[in-house]
Coordinates of N, CA and C in Angstrom, one line a residue:
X5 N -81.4 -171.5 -13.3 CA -82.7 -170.9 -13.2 C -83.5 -171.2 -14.4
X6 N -84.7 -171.2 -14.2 CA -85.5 -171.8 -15.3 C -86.4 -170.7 -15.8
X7 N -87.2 -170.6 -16.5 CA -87.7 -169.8 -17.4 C -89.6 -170.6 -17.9
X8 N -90.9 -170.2 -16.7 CA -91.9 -170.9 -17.4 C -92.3 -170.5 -18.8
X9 N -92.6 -171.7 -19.7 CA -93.2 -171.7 -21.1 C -94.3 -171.9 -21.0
X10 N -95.2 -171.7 -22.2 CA -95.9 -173.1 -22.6 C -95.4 -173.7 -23.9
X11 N -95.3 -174.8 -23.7 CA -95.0 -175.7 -24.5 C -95.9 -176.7 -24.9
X12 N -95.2 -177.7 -26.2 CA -96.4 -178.3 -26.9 C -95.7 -179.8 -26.3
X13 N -96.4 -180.5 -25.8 CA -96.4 -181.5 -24.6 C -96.2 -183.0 -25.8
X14 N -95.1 -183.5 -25.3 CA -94.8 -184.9 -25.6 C -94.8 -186.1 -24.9
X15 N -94.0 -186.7 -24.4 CA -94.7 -187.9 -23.6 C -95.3 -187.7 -22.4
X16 N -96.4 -188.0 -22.2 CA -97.2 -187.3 -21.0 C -97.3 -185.8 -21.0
X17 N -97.5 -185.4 -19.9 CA -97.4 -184.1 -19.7 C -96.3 -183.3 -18.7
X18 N -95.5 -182.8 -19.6 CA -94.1 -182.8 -18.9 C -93.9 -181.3 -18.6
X19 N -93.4 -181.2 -17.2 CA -93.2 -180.0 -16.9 C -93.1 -178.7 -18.1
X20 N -93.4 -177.3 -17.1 CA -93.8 -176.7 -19.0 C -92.1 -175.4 -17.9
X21 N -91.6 -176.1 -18.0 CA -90.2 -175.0 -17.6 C -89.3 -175.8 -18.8
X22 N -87.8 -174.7 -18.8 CA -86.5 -175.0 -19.9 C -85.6 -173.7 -19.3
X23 N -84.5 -175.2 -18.9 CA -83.3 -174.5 -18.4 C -82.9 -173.4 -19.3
X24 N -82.0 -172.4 -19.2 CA -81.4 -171.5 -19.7 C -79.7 -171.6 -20.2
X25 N -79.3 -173.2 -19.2 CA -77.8 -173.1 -19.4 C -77.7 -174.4 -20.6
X26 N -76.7 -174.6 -20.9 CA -76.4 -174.9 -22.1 C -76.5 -176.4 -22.0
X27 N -76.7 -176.9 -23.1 CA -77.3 -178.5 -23.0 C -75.4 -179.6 -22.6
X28 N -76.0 -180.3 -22.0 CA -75.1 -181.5 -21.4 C -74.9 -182.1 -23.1
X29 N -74.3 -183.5 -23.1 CA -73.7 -184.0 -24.1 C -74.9 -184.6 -23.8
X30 N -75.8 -185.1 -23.3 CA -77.2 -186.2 -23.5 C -78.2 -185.0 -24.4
X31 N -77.9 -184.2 -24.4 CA -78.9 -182.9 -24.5 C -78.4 -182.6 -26.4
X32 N -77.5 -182.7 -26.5 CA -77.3 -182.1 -27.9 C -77.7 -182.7 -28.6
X33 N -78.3 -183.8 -28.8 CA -79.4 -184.2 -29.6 C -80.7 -185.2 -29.6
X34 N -81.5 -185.2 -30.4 CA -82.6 -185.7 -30.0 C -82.8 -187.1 -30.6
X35 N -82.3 -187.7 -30.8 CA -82.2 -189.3 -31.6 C -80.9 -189.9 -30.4
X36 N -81.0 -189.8 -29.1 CA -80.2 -190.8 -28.3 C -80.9 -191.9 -27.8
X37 N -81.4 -192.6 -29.1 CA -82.5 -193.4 -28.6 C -81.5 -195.2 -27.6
X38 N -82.5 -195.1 -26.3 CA -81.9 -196.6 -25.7 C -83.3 -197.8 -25.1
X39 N -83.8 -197.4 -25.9 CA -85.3 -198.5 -25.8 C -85.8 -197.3 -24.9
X40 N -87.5 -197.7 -24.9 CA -88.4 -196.8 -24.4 C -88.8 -198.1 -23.3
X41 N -88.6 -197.6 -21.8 CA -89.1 -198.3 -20.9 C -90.5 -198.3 -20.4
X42 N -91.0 -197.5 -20.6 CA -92.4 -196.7 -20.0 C -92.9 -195.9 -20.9
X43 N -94.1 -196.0 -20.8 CA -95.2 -195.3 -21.5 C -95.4 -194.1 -21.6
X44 N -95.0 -193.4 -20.2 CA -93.9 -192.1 -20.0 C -93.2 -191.5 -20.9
X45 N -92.6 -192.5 -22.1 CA -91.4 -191.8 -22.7 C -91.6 -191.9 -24.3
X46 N -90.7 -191.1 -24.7 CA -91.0 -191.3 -26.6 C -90.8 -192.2 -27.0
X47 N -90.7 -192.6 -27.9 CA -90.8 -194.6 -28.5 C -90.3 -194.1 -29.6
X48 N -89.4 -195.3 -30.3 CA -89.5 -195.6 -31.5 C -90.9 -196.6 -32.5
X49 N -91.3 -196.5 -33.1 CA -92.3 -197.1 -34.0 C -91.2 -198.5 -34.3
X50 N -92.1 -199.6 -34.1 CA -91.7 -201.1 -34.6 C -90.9 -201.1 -35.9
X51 N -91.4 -200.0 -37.2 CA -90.7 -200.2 -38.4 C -91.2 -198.8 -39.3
X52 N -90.9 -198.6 -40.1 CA -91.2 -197.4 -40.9 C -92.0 -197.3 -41.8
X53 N -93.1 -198.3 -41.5 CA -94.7 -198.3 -42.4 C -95.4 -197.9 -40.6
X54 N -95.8 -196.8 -41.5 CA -96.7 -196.2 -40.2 C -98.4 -196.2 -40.6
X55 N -99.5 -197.1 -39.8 CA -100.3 -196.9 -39.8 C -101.4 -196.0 -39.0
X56 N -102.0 -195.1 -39.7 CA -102.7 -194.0 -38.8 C -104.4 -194.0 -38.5
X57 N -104.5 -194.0 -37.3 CA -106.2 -193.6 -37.2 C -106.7 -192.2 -37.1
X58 N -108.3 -191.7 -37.4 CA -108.3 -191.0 -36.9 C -109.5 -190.9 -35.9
X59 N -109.9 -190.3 -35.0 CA -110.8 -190.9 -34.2 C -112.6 -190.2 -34.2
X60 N -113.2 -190.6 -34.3 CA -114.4 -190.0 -34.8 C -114.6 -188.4 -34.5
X61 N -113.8 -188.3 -33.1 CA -113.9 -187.0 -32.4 C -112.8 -186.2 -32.9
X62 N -112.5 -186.1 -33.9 CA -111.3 -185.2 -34.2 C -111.8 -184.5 -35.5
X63 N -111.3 -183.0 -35.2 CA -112.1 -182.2 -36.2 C -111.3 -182.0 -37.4
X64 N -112.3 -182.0 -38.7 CA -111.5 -181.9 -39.5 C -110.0 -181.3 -39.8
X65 N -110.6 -179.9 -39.5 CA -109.4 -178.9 -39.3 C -107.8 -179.7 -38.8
X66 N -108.0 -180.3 -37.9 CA -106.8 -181.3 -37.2 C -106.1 -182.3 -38.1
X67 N -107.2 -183.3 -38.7 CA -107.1 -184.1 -39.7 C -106.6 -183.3 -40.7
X68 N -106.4 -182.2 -41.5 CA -105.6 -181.5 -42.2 C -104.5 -181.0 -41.8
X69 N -104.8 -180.8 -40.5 CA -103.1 -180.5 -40.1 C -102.0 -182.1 -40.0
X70 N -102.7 -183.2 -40.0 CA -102.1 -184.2 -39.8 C -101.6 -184.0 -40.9
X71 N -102.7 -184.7 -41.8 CA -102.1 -184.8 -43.5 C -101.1 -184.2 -44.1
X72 N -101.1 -182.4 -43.8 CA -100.4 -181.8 -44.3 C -98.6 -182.4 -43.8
X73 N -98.9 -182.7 -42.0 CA -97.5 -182.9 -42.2 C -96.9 -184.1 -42.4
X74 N -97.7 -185.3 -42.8 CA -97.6 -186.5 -43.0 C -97.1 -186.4 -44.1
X75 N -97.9 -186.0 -45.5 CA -97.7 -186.0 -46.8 C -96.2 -184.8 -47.1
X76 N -96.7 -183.6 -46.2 CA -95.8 -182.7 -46.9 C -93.9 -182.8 -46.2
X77 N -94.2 -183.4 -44.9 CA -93.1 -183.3 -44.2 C -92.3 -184.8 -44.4
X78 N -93.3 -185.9 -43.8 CA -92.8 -187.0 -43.8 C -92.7 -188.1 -44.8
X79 N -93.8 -187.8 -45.2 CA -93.9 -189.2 -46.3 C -92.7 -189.2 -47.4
X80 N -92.4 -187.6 -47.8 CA -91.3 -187.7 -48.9 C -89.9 -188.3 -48.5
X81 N -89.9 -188.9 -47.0 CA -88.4 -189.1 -46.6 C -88.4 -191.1 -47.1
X82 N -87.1 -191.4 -47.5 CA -87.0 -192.7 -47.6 C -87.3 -193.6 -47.2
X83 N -88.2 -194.6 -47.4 CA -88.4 -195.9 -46.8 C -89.6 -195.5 -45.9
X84 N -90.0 -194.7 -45.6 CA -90.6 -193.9 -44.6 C -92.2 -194.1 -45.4
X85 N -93.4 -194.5 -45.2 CA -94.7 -194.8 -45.4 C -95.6 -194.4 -44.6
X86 N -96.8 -193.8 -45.5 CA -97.8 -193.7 -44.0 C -99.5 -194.7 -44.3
X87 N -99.7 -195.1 -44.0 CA -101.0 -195.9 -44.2 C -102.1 -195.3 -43.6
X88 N -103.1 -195.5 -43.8 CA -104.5 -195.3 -42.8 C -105.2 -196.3 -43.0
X89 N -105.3 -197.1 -41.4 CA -106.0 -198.1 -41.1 C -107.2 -197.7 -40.0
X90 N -107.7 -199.0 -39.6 CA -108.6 -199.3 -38.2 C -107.8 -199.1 -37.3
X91 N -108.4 -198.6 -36.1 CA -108.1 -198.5 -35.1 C -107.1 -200.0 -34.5
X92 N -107.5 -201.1 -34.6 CA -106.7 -202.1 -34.4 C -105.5 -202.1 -35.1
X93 N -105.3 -201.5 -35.8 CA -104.2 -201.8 -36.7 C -103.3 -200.8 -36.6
X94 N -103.8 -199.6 -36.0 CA -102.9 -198.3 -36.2 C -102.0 -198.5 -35.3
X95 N -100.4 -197.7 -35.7 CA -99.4 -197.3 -35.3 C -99.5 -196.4 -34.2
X96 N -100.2 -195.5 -34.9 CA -101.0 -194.0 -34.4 C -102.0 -193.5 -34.2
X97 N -102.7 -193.3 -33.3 CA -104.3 -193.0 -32.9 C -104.5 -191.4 -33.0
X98 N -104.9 -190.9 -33.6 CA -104.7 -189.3 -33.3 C -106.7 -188.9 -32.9
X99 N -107.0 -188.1 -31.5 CA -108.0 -187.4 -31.1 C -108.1 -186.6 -30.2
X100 N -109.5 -186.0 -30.6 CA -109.6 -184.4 -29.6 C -109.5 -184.8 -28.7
X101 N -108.9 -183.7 -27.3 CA -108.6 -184.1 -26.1 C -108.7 -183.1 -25.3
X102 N -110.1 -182.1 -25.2 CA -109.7 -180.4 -24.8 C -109.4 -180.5 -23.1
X103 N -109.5 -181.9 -22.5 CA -108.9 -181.3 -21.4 C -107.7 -182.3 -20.9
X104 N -106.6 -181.9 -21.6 CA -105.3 -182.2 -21.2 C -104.5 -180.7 -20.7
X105 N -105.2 -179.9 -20.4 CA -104.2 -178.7 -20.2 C -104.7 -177.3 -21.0
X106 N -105.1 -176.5 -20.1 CA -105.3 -174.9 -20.8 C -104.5 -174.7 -21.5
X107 N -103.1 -175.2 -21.2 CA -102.2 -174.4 -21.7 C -101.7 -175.3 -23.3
X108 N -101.8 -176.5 -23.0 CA -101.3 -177.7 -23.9 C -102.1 -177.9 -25.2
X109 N -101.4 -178.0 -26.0 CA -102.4 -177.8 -27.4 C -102.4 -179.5 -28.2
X110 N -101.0 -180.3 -27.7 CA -101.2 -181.6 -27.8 C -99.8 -182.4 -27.1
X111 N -100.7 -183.5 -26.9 CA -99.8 -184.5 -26.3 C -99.4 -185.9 -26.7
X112 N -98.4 -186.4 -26.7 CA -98.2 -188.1 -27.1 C -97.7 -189.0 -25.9
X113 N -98.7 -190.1 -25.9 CA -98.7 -191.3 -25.2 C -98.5 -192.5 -26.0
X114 N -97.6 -193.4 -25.3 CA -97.4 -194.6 -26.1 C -98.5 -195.3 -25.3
X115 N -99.3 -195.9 -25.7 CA -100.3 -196.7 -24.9 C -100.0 -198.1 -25.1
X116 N -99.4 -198.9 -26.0 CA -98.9 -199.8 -26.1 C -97.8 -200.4 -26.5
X117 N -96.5 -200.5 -25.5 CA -95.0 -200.9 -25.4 C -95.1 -202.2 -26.4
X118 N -94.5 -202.1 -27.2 CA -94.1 -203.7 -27.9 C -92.4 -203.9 -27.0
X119 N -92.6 -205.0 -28.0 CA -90.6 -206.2 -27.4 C -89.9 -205.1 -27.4
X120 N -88.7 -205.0 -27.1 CA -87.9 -204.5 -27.2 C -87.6 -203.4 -27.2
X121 N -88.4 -202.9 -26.5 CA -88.4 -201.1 -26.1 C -88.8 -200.5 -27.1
X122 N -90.1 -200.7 -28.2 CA -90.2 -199.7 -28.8 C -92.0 -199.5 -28.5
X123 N -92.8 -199.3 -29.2 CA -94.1 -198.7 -29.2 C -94.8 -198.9 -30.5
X124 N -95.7 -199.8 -30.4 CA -96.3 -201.0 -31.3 C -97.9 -199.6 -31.4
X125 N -98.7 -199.3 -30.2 CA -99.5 -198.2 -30.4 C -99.8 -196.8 -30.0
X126 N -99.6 -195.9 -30.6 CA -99.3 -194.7 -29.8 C -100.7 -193.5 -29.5
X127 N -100.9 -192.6 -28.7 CA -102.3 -191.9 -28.6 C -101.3 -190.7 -28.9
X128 N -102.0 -189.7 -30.1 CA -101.7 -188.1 -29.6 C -103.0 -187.4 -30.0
X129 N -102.8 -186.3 -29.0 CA -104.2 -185.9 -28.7 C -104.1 -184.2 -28.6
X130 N -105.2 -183.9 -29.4 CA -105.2 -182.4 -29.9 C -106.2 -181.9 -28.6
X131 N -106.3 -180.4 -28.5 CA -106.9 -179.7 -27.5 C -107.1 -178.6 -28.5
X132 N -108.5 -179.3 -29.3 CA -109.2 -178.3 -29.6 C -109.7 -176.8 -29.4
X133 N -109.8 -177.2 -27.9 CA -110.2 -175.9 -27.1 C -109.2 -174.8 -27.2
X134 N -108.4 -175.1 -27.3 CA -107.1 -174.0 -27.5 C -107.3 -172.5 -28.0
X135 N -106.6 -171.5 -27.5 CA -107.7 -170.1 -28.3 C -106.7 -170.1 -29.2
X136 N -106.5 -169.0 -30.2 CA -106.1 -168.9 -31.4 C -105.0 -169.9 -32.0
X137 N -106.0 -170.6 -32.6 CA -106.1 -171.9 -33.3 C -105.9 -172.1 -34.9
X138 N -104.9 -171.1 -35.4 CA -104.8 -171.1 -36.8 C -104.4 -172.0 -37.7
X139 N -104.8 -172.3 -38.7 CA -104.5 -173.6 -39.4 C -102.4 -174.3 -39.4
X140 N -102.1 -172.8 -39.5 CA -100.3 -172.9 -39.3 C -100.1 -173.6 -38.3
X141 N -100.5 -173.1 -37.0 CA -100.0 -173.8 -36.2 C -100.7 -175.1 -35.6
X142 N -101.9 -175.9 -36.1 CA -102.4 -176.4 -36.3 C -101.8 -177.8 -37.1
X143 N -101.1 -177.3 -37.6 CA -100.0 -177.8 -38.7 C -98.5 -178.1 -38.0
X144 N -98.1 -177.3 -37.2 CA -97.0 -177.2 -36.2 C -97.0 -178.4 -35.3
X145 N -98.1 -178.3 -35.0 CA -98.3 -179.3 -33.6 C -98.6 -180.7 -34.1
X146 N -99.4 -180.4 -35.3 CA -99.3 -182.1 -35.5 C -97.9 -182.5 -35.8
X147 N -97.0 -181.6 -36.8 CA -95.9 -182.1 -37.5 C -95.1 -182.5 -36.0
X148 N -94.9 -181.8 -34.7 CA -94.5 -182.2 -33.7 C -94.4 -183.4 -33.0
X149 N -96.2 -183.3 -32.8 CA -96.4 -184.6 -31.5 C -96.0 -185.8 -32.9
X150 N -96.7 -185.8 -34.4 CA -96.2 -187.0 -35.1 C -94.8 -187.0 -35.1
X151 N -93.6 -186.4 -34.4 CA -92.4 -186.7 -34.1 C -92.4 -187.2 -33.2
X152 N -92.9 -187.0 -32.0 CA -92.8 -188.0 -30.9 C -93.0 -189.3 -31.5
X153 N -94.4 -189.6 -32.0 CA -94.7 -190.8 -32.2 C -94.0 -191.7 -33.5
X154 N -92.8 -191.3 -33.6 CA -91.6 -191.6 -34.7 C -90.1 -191.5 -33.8
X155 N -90.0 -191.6 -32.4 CA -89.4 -191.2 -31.7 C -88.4 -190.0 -31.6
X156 N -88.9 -189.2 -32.5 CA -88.4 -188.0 -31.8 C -88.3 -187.0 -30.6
X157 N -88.0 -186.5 -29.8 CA -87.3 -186.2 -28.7 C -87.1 -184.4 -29.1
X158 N -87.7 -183.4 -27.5 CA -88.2 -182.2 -27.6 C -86.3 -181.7 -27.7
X159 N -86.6 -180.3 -28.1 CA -85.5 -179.4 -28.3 C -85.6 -178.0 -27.0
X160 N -84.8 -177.9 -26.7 CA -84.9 -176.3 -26.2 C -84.7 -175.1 -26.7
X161 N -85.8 -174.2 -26.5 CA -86.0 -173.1 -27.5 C -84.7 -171.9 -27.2
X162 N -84.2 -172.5 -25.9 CA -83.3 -171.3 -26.0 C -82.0 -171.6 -26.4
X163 N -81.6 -172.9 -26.8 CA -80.4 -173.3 -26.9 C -80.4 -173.9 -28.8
X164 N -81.7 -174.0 -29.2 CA -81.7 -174.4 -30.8 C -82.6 -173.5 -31.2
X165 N -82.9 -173.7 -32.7 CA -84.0 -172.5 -33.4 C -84.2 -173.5 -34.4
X166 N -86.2 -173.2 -33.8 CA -86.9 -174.2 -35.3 C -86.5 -174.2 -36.8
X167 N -85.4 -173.1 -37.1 CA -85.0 -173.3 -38.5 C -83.4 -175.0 -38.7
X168 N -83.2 -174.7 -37.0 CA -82.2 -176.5 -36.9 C -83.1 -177.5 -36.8
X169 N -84.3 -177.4 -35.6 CA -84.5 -178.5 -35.0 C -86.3 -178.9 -35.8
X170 N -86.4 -177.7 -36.9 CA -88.1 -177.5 -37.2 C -89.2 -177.9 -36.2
X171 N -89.9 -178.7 -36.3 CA -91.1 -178.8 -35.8 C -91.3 -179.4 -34.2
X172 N -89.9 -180.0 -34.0 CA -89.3 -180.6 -32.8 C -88.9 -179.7 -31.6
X173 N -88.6 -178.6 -31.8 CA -88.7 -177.2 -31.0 C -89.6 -177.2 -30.1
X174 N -89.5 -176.6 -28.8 CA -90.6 -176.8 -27.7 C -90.1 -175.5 -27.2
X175 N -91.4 -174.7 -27.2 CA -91.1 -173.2 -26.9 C -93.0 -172.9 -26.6
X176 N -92.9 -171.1 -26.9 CA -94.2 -170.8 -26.5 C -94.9 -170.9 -27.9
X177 N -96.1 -170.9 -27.9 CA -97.4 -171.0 -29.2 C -97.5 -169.7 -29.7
X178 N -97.3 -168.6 -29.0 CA -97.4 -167.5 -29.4 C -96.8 -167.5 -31.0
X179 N -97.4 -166.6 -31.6 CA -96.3 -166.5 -33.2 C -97.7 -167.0 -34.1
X180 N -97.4 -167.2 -35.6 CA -97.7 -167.9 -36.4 C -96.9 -168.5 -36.9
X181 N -96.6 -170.0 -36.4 CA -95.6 -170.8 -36.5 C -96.0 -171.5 -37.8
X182 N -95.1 -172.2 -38.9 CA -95.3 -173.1 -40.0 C -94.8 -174.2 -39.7
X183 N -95.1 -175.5 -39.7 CA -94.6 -176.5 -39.0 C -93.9 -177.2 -40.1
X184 N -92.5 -178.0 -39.9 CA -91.6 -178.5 -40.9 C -90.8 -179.4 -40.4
X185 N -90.3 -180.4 -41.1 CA -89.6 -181.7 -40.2 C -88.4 -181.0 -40.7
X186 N -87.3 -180.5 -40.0 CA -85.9 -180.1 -40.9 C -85.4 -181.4 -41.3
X187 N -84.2 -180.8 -42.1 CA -83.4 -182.2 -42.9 C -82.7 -182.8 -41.5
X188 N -82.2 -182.3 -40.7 CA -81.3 -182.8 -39.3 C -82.0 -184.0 -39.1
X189 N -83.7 -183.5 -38.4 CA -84.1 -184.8 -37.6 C -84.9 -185.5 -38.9
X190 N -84.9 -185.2 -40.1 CA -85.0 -186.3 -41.3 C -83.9 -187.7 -41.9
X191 N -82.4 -186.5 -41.7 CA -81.5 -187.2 -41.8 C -81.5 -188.3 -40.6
X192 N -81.5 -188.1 -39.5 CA -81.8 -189.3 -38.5 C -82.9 -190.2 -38.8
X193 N -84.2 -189.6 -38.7 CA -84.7 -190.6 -39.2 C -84.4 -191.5 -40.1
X194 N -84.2 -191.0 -41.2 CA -83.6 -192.3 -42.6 C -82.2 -193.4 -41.9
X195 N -81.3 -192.6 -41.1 CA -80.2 -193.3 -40.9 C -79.9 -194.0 -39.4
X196 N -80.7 -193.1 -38.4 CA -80.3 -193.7 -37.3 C -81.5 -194.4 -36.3
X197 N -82.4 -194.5 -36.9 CA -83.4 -195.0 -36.6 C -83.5 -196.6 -36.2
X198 N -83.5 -197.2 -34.9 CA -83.6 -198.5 -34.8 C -84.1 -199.5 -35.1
X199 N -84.5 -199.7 -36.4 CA -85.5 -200.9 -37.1 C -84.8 -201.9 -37.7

């Protein structure tokens, strides 16, 4: 039996329900990466220099939630870089999008599959419109969907707790959440990452 959420939406827009029973062996973690077939799905990034856009439509406020979790979450991990380029060149496209969902506060799309199953350019897209919109969680959701677009993979809120899985957790918005990459899906990134 399932249990409706709202949830903060990663590849496409994916059902907003989460089982209650206990995760399968595909389920216990979020780095089982086997190439990304579709645009549908999380991606790995080509390599670990990440180029970022931002798009004229995206409100500051957002752009600070990015930075925060770029500089404060990601950038300190090994090998791991963030750039800001042109839109042609970005890794990562990030803009407002207030109608992907009343309930959805953001979402990630790979819009362009490179070789080998990974994701050469990716869209994630804030929903401005969202009601209470505090800078924390603002910060949450970017530190999030910028896991998808690093191929990280959602958690279930009833089977992990954002202090294992941090900012990768997929649960309700309610709260004042602080958004954080944990050391787990860090440690993966640095080590098990397909580049």
């Amino acid at each position: 039996m399932g249990t409706k959420i709202r949830t903060f939406v990663g590849a496409g827009l994916i059902a907003l329900t989460a089982s209650l029973g206990a995760p399968t062996p595909a389920q216990a973690d979020n780095f089982d990466y086997d190439g990304c077939a579709s645009n549908q799905e999380v991606c790995w990034q080509t390599n670990k220099n990440i180029y970022t856009y931002y798009d004229a439509n995206l409100p500051e406020v957002w752009k600070d939630g990015v930075r925060a979790a770029r500089t404060e979450e990601y950038d300190p991990l090994s090998e791991w870089q963030t750039y800001y380029g042109s839109h042609a060149d970005a890794d990562v496209h990030y803009l407002r999008d207030d109608g992907i969902g009343a309930d959805v506060m953001g979402s990630y799309f790979c819009s362009t599959l490179a070789g080998g199953g990974y994701c050469s350019h990716a869209h994630v897209r804030f929903n401005h419109a969202f009601p209470s919109m505090w800078q924390s969680l603002r910060k949450k959701v970017a530190c999030h969907e910028t896991g998808h677009s690093v191929g990280l993979h959602h958690r279930d809120p009833y089977n992990y707790s954002i202090a294992t899985y941090g900012c990768l957790i997929s649960g309700k918005v309610e709260g004042n959440y602080t958004g954080h990459l944990n050391s787990h899906n860090a440690y993966h990134m640095q080590n098990s990452g397909p580049y």
